PDB file of C-alpha atoms in Angstrom:
ATOM      1  CA  ASP R   1       5.283  -1.134  20.583  1.00 61.00           C
ATOM      2  CA  ALA R   2       6.973   0.968  18.017  1.00 81.00           C
ATOM      3  CA  GLY R   3       5.589   0.756  14.461  1.00 93.00           C
ATOM      4  CA  VAL R   4       7.621   0.112  11.336  1.00 96.00           C
ATOM      5  CA  ILE R   5      10.416   2.498  11.240  1.00 97.00           C
ATOM      6  CA  GLN R   6      12.010   3.778   8.015  1.00 97.00           C
ATOM      7  CA  SER R   7      14.935   6.025   7.321  1.00 97.00           C
ATOM      8  CA  PRO R   8      15.758   8.526   5.957  1.00 97.00           C
ATOM      9  CA  ARG R   9      12.471  10.193   5.726  1.00 96.00           C
ATOM     10  CA  HIS R  10      13.778  12.398   2.986  1.00 96.00           C
ATOM     11  CA  GLU R  11      16.541  11.840   0.635  1.00 96.00           C
ATOM     12  CA  VAL R  12      17.809  14.220  -2.094  1.00 97.00           C
ATOM     13  CA  THR R  13      20.632  12.952  -4.354  1.00 97.00           C
ATOM     14  CA  GLU R  14      22.030  13.464  -7.685  1.00 96.00           C
ATOM     15  CA  MET R  15      21.647  11.141 -10.672  1.00 96.00           C
ATOM     16  CA  GLY R  16      24.166   8.321 -10.574  1.00 96.00           C
ATOM     17  CA  GLN R  17      24.529   8.223  -6.760  1.00 97.00           C
ATOM     18  CA  GLU R  18      23.854   5.144  -4.603  1.00 97.00           C
ATOM     19  CA  VAL R  19      20.844   5.278  -2.442  1.00 97.00           C
ATOM     20  CA  THR R  20      20.136   3.066   0.484  1.00 98.00           C
ATOM     21  CA  LEU R  21      16.728   3.026   2.288  1.00 98.00           C
ATOM     22  CA  ARG R  22      16.381   1.225   5.587  1.00 98.00           C
ATOM     23  CA  CYS R  23      13.401  -0.421   7.438  1.00 98.00           C
ATOM     24  CA  LYS R  24      13.006  -1.926  10.736  1.00 97.00           C
ATOM     25  CA  PRO R  25       9.815  -3.988  10.840  1.00 96.00           C
ATOM     26  CA  ILE R  26       7.558  -4.499  13.902  1.00 94.00           C
ATOM     27  CA  SER R  27       8.922  -7.017  16.303  1.00 93.00           C
ATOM     28  CA  GLY R  28       7.440 -10.436  15.754  1.00 90.00           C
ATOM     29  CA  HIS R  29       6.320  -9.674  12.257  1.00 92.00           C
ATOM     30  CA  ASN R  30       7.841 -12.249   9.787  1.00 89.00           C
ATOM     31  CA  SER R  31       6.824 -10.717   6.439  1.00 91.00           C
ATOM     32  CA  LEU R  32       8.284  -7.516   5.044  1.00 94.00           C
ATOM     33  CA  PHE R  33       7.315  -5.601   2.071  1.00 94.00           C
ATOM     34  CA  TRP R  34       8.842  -2.835  -0.006  1.00 96.00           C
ATOM     35  CA  TYR R  35       6.302  -0.610  -1.954  1.00 95.00           C
ATOM     36  CA  ARG R  36       6.771   2.494  -4.134  1.00 96.00           C
ATOM     37  CA  GLN R  37       4.179   5.169  -4.433  1.00 93.00           C
ATOM     38  CA  THR R  38       3.886   7.163  -7.656  1.00 86.00           C
ATOM     39  CA  MET R  39       1.122   9.362  -8.932  1.00 80.00           C
ATOM     40  CA  MET R  40       0.480   7.163 -11.901  1.00 79.00           C
ATOM     41  CA  ARG R  41       0.565   3.717 -10.352  1.00 81.00           C
ATOM     42  CA  GLY R  42      -0.156   4.177  -6.816  1.00 85.00           C
ATOM     43  CA  LEU R  43       1.399   1.651  -4.416  1.00 91.00           C
ATOM     44  CA  GLU R  44       3.533  -0.756  -6.494  1.00 91.00           C
ATOM     45  CA  LEU R  45       4.908  -3.838  -4.716  1.00 91.00           C
ATOM     46  CA  LEU R  46       8.629  -4.118  -5.397  1.00 94.00           C
ATOM     47  CA  ILE R  47       9.671  -7.085  -3.327  1.00 94.00           C
ATOM     48  CA  TYR R  48       8.598  -8.981  -0.200  1.00 91.00           C
ATOM     49  CA  PHE R  49      10.244 -11.357   2.334  1.00 93.00           C
ATOM     50  CA  ASN R  50       8.893 -14.097   4.491  1.00 90.00           C
ATOM     51  CA  ASN R  51      11.125 -15.051   7.359  1.00 91.00           C
ATOM     52  CA  ASN R  52      13.949 -12.979   5.889  1.00 93.00           C
ATOM     53  CA  VAL R  53      13.815 -14.897   2.537  1.00 93.00           C
ATOM     54  CA  PRO R  54      12.903 -12.946  -0.643  1.00 92.00           C
ATOM     55  CA  ILE R  55       9.733 -14.570  -1.974  1.00 88.00           C
ATOM     56  CA  ASP R  56       8.807 -12.361  -5.058  1.00 86.00           C
ATOM     57  CA  ASP R  57      10.994  -9.713  -6.524  1.00 89.00           C
ATOM     58  CA  SER R  58       9.151  -9.454  -9.887  1.00 87.00           C
ATOM     59  CA  GLY R  59       8.159  -5.974  -9.027  1.00 88.00           C
ATOM     60  CA  MET R  60      11.700  -4.696  -8.754  1.00 92.00           C
ATOM     61  CA  PRO R  61      11.963  -2.301 -11.823  1.00 86.00           C
ATOM     62  CA  GLU R  62      15.550  -3.114 -12.892  1.00 84.00           C
ATOM     63  CA  ASP R  63      18.776  -4.495 -11.949  1.00 90.00           C
ATOM     64  CA  ARG R  64      19.672  -1.189 -10.376  1.00 95.00           C
ATOM     65  CA  PHE R  65      17.347  -2.075  -7.579  1.00 96.00           C
ATOM     66  CA  SER R  66      18.269  -4.587  -4.893  1.00 96.00           C
ATOM     67  CA  ALA R  67      16.894  -5.444  -1.496  1.00 97.00           C
ATOM     68  CA  LYS R  68      18.181  -7.481   1.404  1.00 96.00           C
ATOM     69  CA  MET R  69      16.997  -8.634   4.813  1.00 97.00           C
ATOM     70  CA  PRO R  70      19.988  -9.962   6.751  1.00 96.00           C
ATOM     71  CA  ASN R  71      17.907 -10.523   9.928  1.00 94.00           C
ATOM     72  CA  ALA R  72      14.349 -10.327  11.187  1.00 93.00           C
ATOM     73  CA  SER R  73      14.687  -6.779  12.355  1.00 94.00           C
ATOM     74  CA  PHE R  74      16.304  -5.027   9.441  1.00 96.00           C
ATOM     75  CA  SER R  75      15.924  -4.605   5.670  1.00 98.00           C
ATOM     76  CA  THR R  76      17.437  -2.370   3.002  1.00 98.00           C
ATOM     77  CA  LEU R  77      16.416  -1.301  -0.390  1.00 98.00           C
ATOM     78  CA  LYS R  78      19.355  -0.017  -2.547  1.00 97.00           C
ATOM     79  CA  ILE R  79      19.336   1.811  -5.894  1.00 97.00           C
ATOM     80  CA  GLN R  80      22.589   2.024  -7.694  1.00 96.00           C
ATOM     81  CA  PRO R  81      22.945   4.060  -9.688  1.00 96.00           C
ATOM     82  CA  SER R  82      19.925   6.212  -9.077  1.00 96.00           C
ATOM     83  CA  GLU R  83      17.981   7.974 -11.820  1.00 96.00           C
ATOM     84  CA  PRO R  84      15.471  10.940 -11.875  1.00 96.00           C
ATOM     85  CA  ARG R  85      12.615   8.586 -12.591  1.00 94.00           C
ATOM     86  CA  ASP R  86      13.329   6.722  -9.304  1.00 95.00           C
ATOM     87  CA  SER R  87      11.932   9.684  -7.463  1.00 95.00           C
ATOM     88  CA  ALA R  88       9.025   8.585  -5.446  1.00 95.00           C
ATOM     89  CA  VAL R  89       8.001   7.731  -1.768  1.00 96.00           C
ATOM     90  CA  TYR R  90       9.158   4.267  -0.699  1.00 97.00           C
ATOM     91  CA  PHE R  91       7.243   2.489   1.841  1.00 97.00           C
ATOM     92  CA  CYS R  92       8.114  -0.478   3.932  1.00 97.00           C
ATOM     93  CA  ALA R  93       5.470  -2.574   5.539  1.00 95.00           C
ATOM     94  CA  SER R  94       5.322  -5.630   7.821  1.00 94.00           C
ATOM     95  CA  SER R  95       2.736  -8.235   8.742  1.00 90.00           C
ATOM     96  CA  THR R  96       2.114 -11.561  10.331  1.00 82.00           C
ATOM     97  CA  PRO R  97       0.569 -14.359   8.283  1.00 69.00           C
ATOM     98  CA  ASN R  98      -2.594 -14.630  10.571  1.00 65.00           C
ATOM     99  CA  THR R  99      -3.776 -11.014  10.348  1.00 67.00           C
ATOM    100  CA  GLY R 100      -3.565 -10.360   6.637  1.00 71.00           C
ATOM    101  CA  GLU R 101      -3.074  -6.747   7.428  1.00 84.00           C
ATOM    102  CA  LEU R 102       0.021  -4.705   6.603  1.00 90.00           C
ATOM    103  CA  PHE R 103       1.487  -2.070   8.914  1.00 93.00           C
ATOM    104  CA  PHE R 104       3.273   0.672   7.016  1.00 95.00           C
ATOM    105  CA  GLY R 105       6.178   2.963   7.921  1.00 96.00           C
ATOM    106  CA  GLU R 106       5.940   6.658   7.255  1.00 95.00           C
ATOM    107  CA  GLY R 107       7.867   6.258   3.965  1.00 96.00           C
ATOM    108  CA  SER R 108      11.111   7.622   2.525  1.00 97.00           C
ATOM    109  CA  ARG R 109      10.592  10.388   0.029  1.00 96.00           C
ATOM    110  CA  LEU R 110      13.335  10.134  -2.552  1.00 97.00           C
ATOM    111  CA  THR R 111      14.290  12.885  -4.951  1.00 97.00           C
ATOM    112  CA  VAL R 112      16.913  12.209  -7.622  1.00 97.00           C
ATOM    113  CA  LEU R 113      18.069  15.396  -9.352  1.00 96.00           C
TER     114      LEU R 113
ATOM    115  CA  ASP E   1       0.118  -5.450 -14.494  1.00 66.00           C
ATOM    116  CA  GLN E   2      -2.610  -3.727 -12.512  1.00 79.00           C
ATOM    117  CA  GLN E   3      -4.443  -6.599 -10.753  1.00 90.00           C
ATOM    118  CA  VAL E   4      -6.203  -4.081  -8.574  1.00 93.00           C
ATOM    119  CA  LYS E   5      -7.820  -1.011 -10.285  1.00 93.00           C
ATOM    120  CA  GLN E   6      -9.245   2.179  -8.846  1.00 94.00           C
ATOM    121  CA  ASN E   7     -10.521   4.068 -11.894  1.00 91.00           C
ATOM    122  CA  SER E   8     -11.498   7.246 -10.111  1.00 94.00           C
ATOM    123  CA  PRO E   9      -8.374   9.223  -9.073  1.00 93.00           C
ATOM    124  CA  SER E  10     -10.465  11.683  -7.062  1.00 96.00           C
ATOM    125  CA  LEU E  11     -13.878  12.181  -5.498  1.00 97.00           C
ATOM    126  CA  SER E  12     -15.395  15.232  -3.881  1.00 97.00           C
ATOM    127  CA  VAL E  13     -18.560  15.072  -1.682  1.00 98.00           C
ATOM    128  CA  GLN E  14     -20.269  17.365   0.755  1.00 97.00           C
ATOM    129  CA  GLU E  15     -20.098  16.777   4.479  1.00 97.00           C
ATOM    130  CA  GLY E  16     -22.833  14.628   5.707  1.00 97.00           C
ATOM    131  CA  ARG E  17     -23.361  12.914   2.401  1.00 97.00           C
ATOM    132  CA  ILE E  18     -22.372   9.392   1.359  1.00 98.00           C
ATOM    133  CA  SER E  19     -18.928   8.734  -0.108  1.00 98.00           C
ATOM    134  CA  ILE E  20     -18.682   5.653  -2.469  1.00 98.00           C
ATOM    135  CA  LEU E  21     -15.208   4.548  -3.521  1.00 98.00           C
ATOM    136  CA  ASN E  22     -14.970   1.776  -6.061  1.00 98.00           C
ATOM    137  CA  CYS E  23     -12.418  -0.925  -6.841  1.00 97.00           C
ATOM    138  CA  ASP E  24     -12.093  -3.700  -9.385  1.00 97.00           C
ATOM    139  CA  TYR E  25      -9.730  -6.632  -9.438  1.00 96.00           C
ATOM    140  CA  THR E  26      -8.747  -9.058 -12.093  1.00 95.00           C
ATOM    141  CA  ASN E  27      -7.125 -11.952 -10.159  1.00 90.00           C
ATOM    142  CA  SER E  28      -9.698 -14.611  -9.169  1.00 90.00           C
ATOM    143  CA  MET E  29      -7.288 -15.982  -6.629  1.00 89.00           C
ATOM    144  CA  PHE E  30      -7.704 -13.024  -4.374  1.00 92.00           C
ATOM    145  CA  ASP E  31      -9.872 -13.823  -1.409  1.00 90.00           C
ATOM    146  CA  TYR E  32      -9.181 -11.042   1.076  1.00 91.00           C
ATOM    147  CA  PHE E  33      -9.662  -7.416   0.426  1.00 93.00           C
ATOM    148  CA  LEU E  34      -8.794  -4.372   2.374  1.00 94.00           C
ATOM    149  CA  TRP E  35      -9.104  -0.619   2.344  1.00 96.00           C
ATOM    150  CA  TYR E  36      -6.280   1.626   3.565  1.00 96.00           C
ATOM    151  CA  LYS E  37      -6.456   5.333   4.267  1.00 97.00           C
ATOM    152  CA  LYS E  38      -3.448   7.627   3.734  1.00 95.00           C
ATOM    153  CA  TYR E  39      -2.926  11.114   4.911  1.00 95.00           C
ATOM    154  CA  PRO E  40      -0.129  13.304   3.450  1.00 91.00           C
ATOM    155  CA  ALA E  41       3.293  12.621   4.780  1.00 88.00           C
ATOM    156  CA  GLU E  42       2.083   9.430   6.599  1.00 92.00           C
ATOM    157  CA  GLY E  43       2.139   5.772   5.692  1.00 94.00           C
ATOM    158  CA  PRO E  44      -1.176   4.072   4.710  1.00 95.00           C
ATOM    159  CA  THR E  45      -3.269   2.839   7.665  1.00 95.00           C
ATOM    160  CA  PHE E  46      -5.591  -0.110   7.674  1.00 94.00           C
ATOM    161  CA  LEU E  47      -9.317   0.948   7.601  1.00 96.00           C
ATOM    162  CA  ILE E  48     -11.534  -2.168   6.940  1.00 95.00           C
ATOM    163  CA  SER E  49     -11.372  -5.524   5.333  1.00 93.00           C
ATOM    164  CA  ILE E  50     -13.513  -8.254   3.992  1.00 94.00           C
ATOM    165  CA  SER E  51     -12.881 -11.921   3.159  1.00 91.00           C
ATOM    166  CA  SER E  52     -14.370 -13.573   0.091  1.00 92.00           C
ATOM    167  CA  ILE E  53     -16.859 -15.582   2.175  1.00 92.00           C
ATOM    168  CA  LYS E  54     -18.739 -12.402   2.957  1.00 94.00           C
ATOM    169  CA  ASP E  55     -20.390  -9.719   0.753  1.00 95.00           C
ATOM    170  CA  LYS E  56     -20.587  -7.016   3.386  1.00 97.00           C
ATOM    171  CA  ASN E  57     -18.615  -5.774   6.326  1.00 97.00           C
ATOM    172  CA  GLU E  58     -19.644  -2.801   8.484  1.00 97.00           C
ATOM    173  CA  ASP E  59     -17.605  -0.729  10.970  1.00 96.00           C
ATOM    174  CA  GLY E  60     -19.210   2.351  12.140  1.00 97.00           C
ATOM    175  CA  ARG E  61     -19.583   4.763   9.337  1.00 97.00           C
ATOM    176  CA  PHE E  62     -17.528   2.546   7.047  1.00 98.00           C
ATOM    177  CA  THR E  63     -19.014  -0.379   4.991  1.00 98.00           C
ATOM    178  CA  VAL E  64     -17.279  -2.509   2.383  1.00 98.00           C
ATOM    179  CA  PHE E  65     -19.218  -4.372  -0.156  1.00 98.00           C
ATOM    180  CA  LEU E  66     -17.880  -7.295  -2.227  1.00 97.00           C
ATOM    181  CA  ASN E  67     -19.325  -8.589  -5.503  1.00 97.00           C
ATOM    182  CA  LYS E  68     -17.231 -11.611  -6.312  1.00 95.00           C
ATOM    183  CA  SER E  69     -18.970 -12.408  -9.637  1.00 95.00           C
ATOM    184  CA  ALA E  70     -18.259  -8.876 -10.887  1.00 96.00           C
ATOM    185  CA  LYS E  71     -14.798  -8.774  -9.211  1.00 96.00           C
ATOM    186  CA  HIS E  72     -15.721  -5.538  -7.653  1.00 97.00           C
ATOM    187  CA  LEU E  73     -15.757  -3.991  -4.129  1.00 96.00           C
ATOM    188  CA  SER E  74     -16.727  -0.683  -2.869  1.00 98.00           C
ATOM    189  CA  LEU E  75     -16.286   1.350   0.239  1.00 98.00           C
ATOM    190  CA  HIS E  76     -19.166   3.454   1.604  1.00 98.00           C
ATOM    191  CA  ILE E  77     -18.737   6.251   4.165  1.00 98.00           C
ATOM    192  CA  VAL E  78     -21.823   7.585   5.637  1.00 97.00           C
ATOM    193  CA  PRO E  79     -21.991  10.281   6.769  1.00 97.00           C
ATOM    194  CA  SER E  80     -18.739  11.753   5.331  1.00 98.00           C
ATOM    195  CA  GLN E  81     -16.710  14.035   7.484  1.00 97.00           C
ATOM    196  CA  PRO E  82     -14.013  16.551   6.603  1.00 96.00           C
ATOM    197  CA  GLY E  83     -11.517  14.422   8.452  1.00 96.00           C
ATOM    198  CA  ASP E  84     -12.227  11.554   5.998  1.00 97.00           C
ATOM    199  CA  SER E  85     -10.391  13.570   3.325  1.00 97.00           C
ATOM    200  CA  ALA E  86      -7.489  11.387   2.422  1.00 97.00           C
ATOM    201  CA  VAL E  87      -6.324   9.038  -0.296  1.00 96.00           C
ATOM    202  CA  TYR E  88      -7.906   5.641  -0.041  1.00 97.00           C
ATOM    203  CA  PHE E  89      -6.233   2.515  -1.481  1.00 96.00           C
ATOM    204  CA  CYS E  90      -7.961  -0.750  -2.267  1.00 96.00           C
ATOM    205  CA  ALA E  91      -5.854  -3.831  -1.709  1.00 94.00           C
ATOM    206  CA  ALA E  92      -6.174  -7.508  -2.359  1.00 93.00           C
ATOM    207  CA  SER E  93      -4.406 -10.705  -1.421  1.00 89.00           C
ATOM    208  CA  ALA E  94      -4.700 -14.490  -1.702  1.00 84.00           C
ATOM    209  CA  VAL E  95      -4.599 -15.620   1.892  1.00 68.00           C
ATOM    210  CA  GLY E  96      -3.602 -19.073   0.971  1.00 58.00           C
ATOM    211  CA  GLY E  97      -0.894 -17.843  -1.333  1.00 53.00           C
ATOM    212  CA  ASN E  98       2.447 -16.104  -0.677  1.00 52.00           C
ATOM    213  CA  ASN E  99       1.025 -13.382   1.349  1.00 65.00           C
ATOM    214  CA  ASP E 100       1.683 -10.553  -1.036  1.00 75.00           C
ATOM    215  CA  MET E 101      -0.701  -7.786  -1.243  1.00 85.00           C
ATOM    216  CA  ARG E 102      -1.567  -5.817  -4.323  1.00 90.00           C
ATOM    217  CA  PHE E 103      -2.773  -2.189  -4.191  1.00 92.00           C
ATOM    218  CA  GLY E 104      -4.749  -0.006  -6.479  1.00 93.00           C
ATOM    219  CA  ALA E 105      -3.626   3.502  -7.548  1.00 92.00           C
ATOM    220  CA  GLY E 106      -5.674   5.222  -4.885  1.00 94.00           C
ATOM    221  CA  THR E 107      -8.680   7.635  -4.855  1.00 96.00           C
ATOM    222  CA  ARG E 108      -8.226  11.003  -3.293  1.00 96.00           C
ATOM    223  CA  LEU E 109     -11.440  11.859  -1.358  1.00 98.00           C
ATOM    224  CA  THR E 110     -12.199  15.438  -0.461  1.00 98.00           C
ATOM    225  CA  VAL E 111     -15.179  16.121   1.889  1.00 97.00           C
ATOM    226  CA  LYS E 112     -16.270  19.740   1.785  1.00 96.00           C
ATOM    227  CA  PRO E 113     -17.629  21.450   4.903  1.00 92.00           C
TER     228      PRO E 113
END
Protein backbone atom coordinates (compact mmCIF):
# COMPACT_ATOMS: atom_id res chain seq x y z
CA ASP A 1 0.00 0.00 0.00
CA ALA A 2 1.27 3.48 -0.79
CA GLY A 3 2.19 5.65 2.13
CA VAL A 4 1.08 9.20 2.79
CA ILE A 5 1.57 11.20 -0.39
CA GLN A 6 2.32 14.89 -0.31
CA SER A 7 2.70 17.40 -3.09
CA PRO A 8 4.56 19.42 -4.08
CA ARG A 9 7.83 18.20 -2.58
CA HIS A 10 9.36 21.61 -3.05
CA GLU A 11 7.74 24.99 -3.51
CA VAL A 12 9.48 28.31 -3.99
CA THR A 13 7.26 31.35 -4.13
CA GLU A 14 7.33 35.05 -3.54
CA MET A 15 5.92 36.84 -0.56
CA GLY A 16 2.23 37.55 -0.95
CA GLN A 17 1.50 34.59 -3.17
CA GLU A 18 -0.96 31.86 -2.30
CA VAL A 19 0.47 28.44 -1.49
CA THR A 20 -1.50 25.20 -1.49
CA LEU A 21 -0.03 22.01 -0.10
CA ARG A 22 -1.74 18.70 -0.74
CA CYS A 23 -1.96 15.41 1.09
CA LYS A 24 -3.37 11.98 0.37
CA PRO A 25 -3.52 9.87 3.55
CA ILE A 26 -3.15 6.12 3.72
CA SER A 27 -6.36 4.42 2.68
CA GLY A 28 -8.39 3.40 5.71
CA HIS A 29 -6.78 5.90 8.06
CA ASN A 30 -9.37 8.19 9.56
CA SER A 31 -7.15 10.76 11.25
CA LEU A 32 -5.03 13.27 9.38
CA PHE A 33 -2.51 15.70 10.78
CA TRP A 34 -0.60 18.69 9.44
CA TYR A 35 2.74 19.49 11.08
CA ARG A 36 5.33 22.16 10.42
CA GLN A 37 9.00 21.54 11.09
CA THR A 38 11.26 24.43 12.00
CA MET A 39 14.72 24.50 13.52
CA MET A 40 13.55 26.26 16.65
CA ARG A 41 10.37 24.40 17.47
CA GLY A 42 10.78 21.04 15.81
CA LEU A 43 7.50 19.46 14.72
CA GLU A 44 4.57 21.72 15.50
CA LEU A 45 1.04 20.39 15.20
CA LEU A 46 -0.97 22.80 13.07
CA ILE A 47 -4.30 21.04 12.76
CA TYR A 48 -5.77 17.57 12.75
CA PHE A 49 -8.90 15.93 11.42
CA ASN A 50 -10.86 12.89 12.58
CA ASN A 51 -13.20 11.44 9.97
CA ASN A 52 -12.70 14.55 7.82
CA VAL A 53 -13.79 16.89 10.62
CA PRO A 54 -11.30 19.43 11.99
CA ILE A 55 -10.84 18.68 15.69
CA ASP A 56 -8.17 21.11 16.84
CA ASP A 57 -6.78 23.99 14.79
CA SER A 58 -5.26 25.86 17.70
CA GLY A 59 -1.82 25.33 16.23
CA MET A 60 -2.59 27.21 13.05
CA PRO A 61 -0.36 30.29 13.30
CA GLU A 62 -2.64 32.92 11.83
CA ASP A 63 -5.73 33.49 9.76
CA ARG A 64 -3.50 33.29 6.72
CA PHE A 65 -3.45 29.53 7.25
CA SER A 66 -6.42 27.31 6.43
CA ALA A 67 -6.89 23.58 6.00
CA LYS A 68 -9.61 21.49 4.48
CA MET A 69 -10.43 17.82 4.18
CA PRO A 70 -13.27 17.49 1.68
CA ASN A 71 -13.12 13.69 1.72
CA ALA A 72 -11.29 10.81 3.37
CA SER A 73 -8.58 10.70 0.74
CA PHE A 74 -7.55 14.32 0.35
CA SER A 75 -6.56 17.34 2.39
CA THR A 76 -5.11 20.75 1.63
CA LEU A 77 -3.19 23.30 3.66
CA LYS A 78 -3.38 26.77 2.22
CA ILE A 79 -1.37 29.87 3.09
CA GLN A 80 -2.66 33.15 1.74
CA PRO A 81 -0.82 35.48 1.59
CA SER A 82 2.48 33.73 2.22
CA GLU A 83 5.34 35.39 4.13
CA PRO A 84 9.07 34.57 4.39
CA ARG A 85 8.61 33.34 7.99
CA ASP A 86 6.32 30.61 6.66
CA SER A 87 9.35 28.94 5.09
CA ALA A 88 9.57 25.46 6.59
CA VAL A 89 8.93 21.81 5.84
CA TYR A 90 5.27 20.90 6.15
CA PHE A 91 4.41 17.30 6.94
CA CYS A 92 1.15 15.48 6.60
CA ALA A 93 0.54 12.33 8.64
CA SER A 94 -2.30 9.87 9.01
CA SER A 95 -3.29 7.26 11.54
CA THR A 96 -5.98 4.95 12.79
CA PRO A 97 -7.21 5.32 16.38
CA ASN A 98 -6.17 1.84 17.43
CA THR A 99 -2.48 2.00 16.61
CA GLY A 100 -1.58 5.36 18.10
CA GLU A 101 1.16 5.59 15.49
CA LEU A 102 1.42 8.29 12.86
CA PHE A 103 2.59 7.62 9.34
CA PHE A 104 4.24 10.63 7.75
CA GLY A 105 4.59 11.77 4.20
CA GLU A 106 7.93 12.93 2.86
CA GLY A 107 7.06 16.55 3.46
CA SER A 108 6.69 19.70 1.36
CA ARG A 109 9.57 22.12 1.64
CA LEU A 110 8.27 25.66 1.28
CA THR A 111 10.50 28.64 0.62
CA VAL A 112 8.92 32.07 0.55
CA LEU A 113 11.22 34.74 -0.84
CA ASP B 1 3.36 25.81 24.60
CA GLN B 2 5.96 23.09 24.38
CA GLN B 3 4.31 20.15 26.09
CA VAL B 4 7.10 17.85 24.98
CA LYS B 5 10.67 19.02 25.40
CA GLN B 6 13.94 17.71 24.11
CA ASN B 7 16.56 19.93 25.65
CA SER B 8 19.55 18.56 23.79
CA PRO B 9 19.55 19.68 20.16
CA SER B 10 22.45 17.41 19.31
CA LEU B 11 24.39 14.40 20.56
CA SER B 12 27.56 12.81 19.25
CA VAL B 13 28.72 9.32 20.23
CA GLN B 14 31.30 6.83 19.07
CA GLU B 15 30.25 3.74 17.16
CA GLY B 16 29.63 0.84 19.51
CA ARG B 17 28.88 3.02 22.51
CA ILE B 18 25.51 3.79 24.05
CA SER B 19 23.38 6.71 22.86
CA ILE B 20 20.94 8.16 25.37
CA LEU B 21 18.34 10.63 24.16
CA ASN B 22 16.15 12.37 26.70
CA CYS B 23 12.66 13.81 26.66
CA ASP B 24 10.47 15.58 29.22
CA TYR B 25 6.77 16.29 29.10
CA THR B 26 4.46 18.53 31.05
CA ASN B 27 0.98 17.23 30.32
CA SER B 28 -0.01 14.60 32.89
CA MET B 29 -2.78 13.41 30.56
CA PHE B 30 -0.24 11.91 28.17
CA ASP B 31 -0.29 8.14 28.42
CA TYR B 32 1.36 6.98 25.22
CA PHE B 33 4.86 7.89 24.15
CA LEU B 34 6.74 7.31 20.96
CA TRP B 35 10.10 7.92 19.37
CA TYR B 36 10.42 8.78 15.71
CA LYS B 37 13.53 8.82 13.59
CA LYS B 38 14.06 11.20 10.70
CA TYR B 39 16.63 11.14 7.94
CA PRO B 40 17.24 14.23 5.76
CA ALA B 41 14.64 14.80 3.04
CA GLU B 42 12.38 12.08 4.46
CA GLY B 43 9.39 12.07 6.75
CA PRO B 44 9.73 10.86 10.35
CA THR B 45 9.30 7.13 10.80
CA PHE B 46 8.10 5.31 13.88
CA LEU B 47 10.83 3.69 15.95
CA ILE B 48 9.49 2.49 19.30
CA SER B 49 6.69 3.29 21.73
CA ILE B 50 5.67 2.77 25.33
CA SER B 51 2.39 3.10 27.15
CA SER B 52 2.10 4.57 30.60
CA ILE B 53 1.39 1.19 32.17
CA LYS B 54 4.98 0.18 31.50
CA ASP B 55 8.31 1.63 32.49
CA LYS B 56 10.42 -0.08 29.85
CA ASN B 57 10.05 -1.36 26.33
CA GLU B 58 12.82 -3.02 24.39
CA ASP B 59 13.15 -3.72 20.68
CA GLY B 60 16.52 -4.99 19.60
CA ARG B 61 19.13 -2.31 20.12
CA PHE B 62 16.49 0.23 21.14
CA THR B 63 15.03 0.58 24.63
CA VAL B 64 12.67 3.26 25.86
CA PHE B 65 12.40 4.01 29.56
CA LEU B 66 9.51 5.91 31.12
CA ASN B 67 9.56 7.62 34.50
CA LYS B 68 6.01 8.85 35.03
CA SER B 69 6.66 10.56 38.34
CA ALA B 70 9.38 12.65 36.75
CA LYS B 71 7.49 13.01 33.46
CA HIS B 72 10.61 11.87 31.70
CA LEU B 73 11.45 9.31 29.08
CA SER B 74 14.64 8.28 27.40
CA LEU B 75 15.73 6.29 24.39
CA HIS B 76 18.79 4.08 24.68
CA ILE B 77 20.56 2.76 21.60
CA VAL B 78 23.11 0.03 22.26
CA PRO B 79 25.38 -0.43 20.45
CA SER B 80 25.18 2.71 18.36
CA GLN B 81 25.86 2.38 14.65
CA PRO B 82 26.67 5.05 12.02
CA GLY B 83 23.35 4.30 10.35
CA ASP B 84 21.61 5.50 13.50
CA SER B 85 22.72 9.04 12.69
CA ALA B 86 19.46 10.96 12.30
CA VAL B 87 17.16 13.36 14.09
CA TYR B 88 15.13 11.69 16.83
CA PHE B 89 11.78 13.11 17.86
CA CYS B 90 10.00 12.29 21.09
CA ALA B 91 6.20 12.33 20.88
CA ALA B 92 3.33 11.96 23.31
CA SER B 93 -0.41 11.62 23.16
CA ALA B 94 -3.41 10.94 25.35
CA VAL B 95 -4.91 7.78 23.91
CA GLY B 96 -8.26 8.43 25.47
CA GLY B 97 -8.26 11.99 24.20
CA ASN B 98 -8.65 13.48 20.79
CA ASN B 99 -5.83 11.53 19.24
CA ASP B 100 -3.52 14.50 18.71
CA MET B 101 0.19 13.86 19.10
CA ARG B 102 2.72 16.40 20.31
CA PHE B 103 6.36 16.31 19.34
CA GLY B 104 9.53 17.65 20.83
CA ALA B 105 12.01 19.77 18.90
CA GLY B 106 14.21 16.80 18.08
CA THR B 107 17.76 15.71 18.88
CA ARG B 108 20.29 15.24 16.10
CA LEU B 109 22.33 12.11 16.81
CA THR B 110 25.66 11.64 15.10
CA VAL B 111 27.39 8.28 15.48
CA LYS B 112 31.04 8.49 14.51
CA PRO B 113 32.81 5.45 13.02
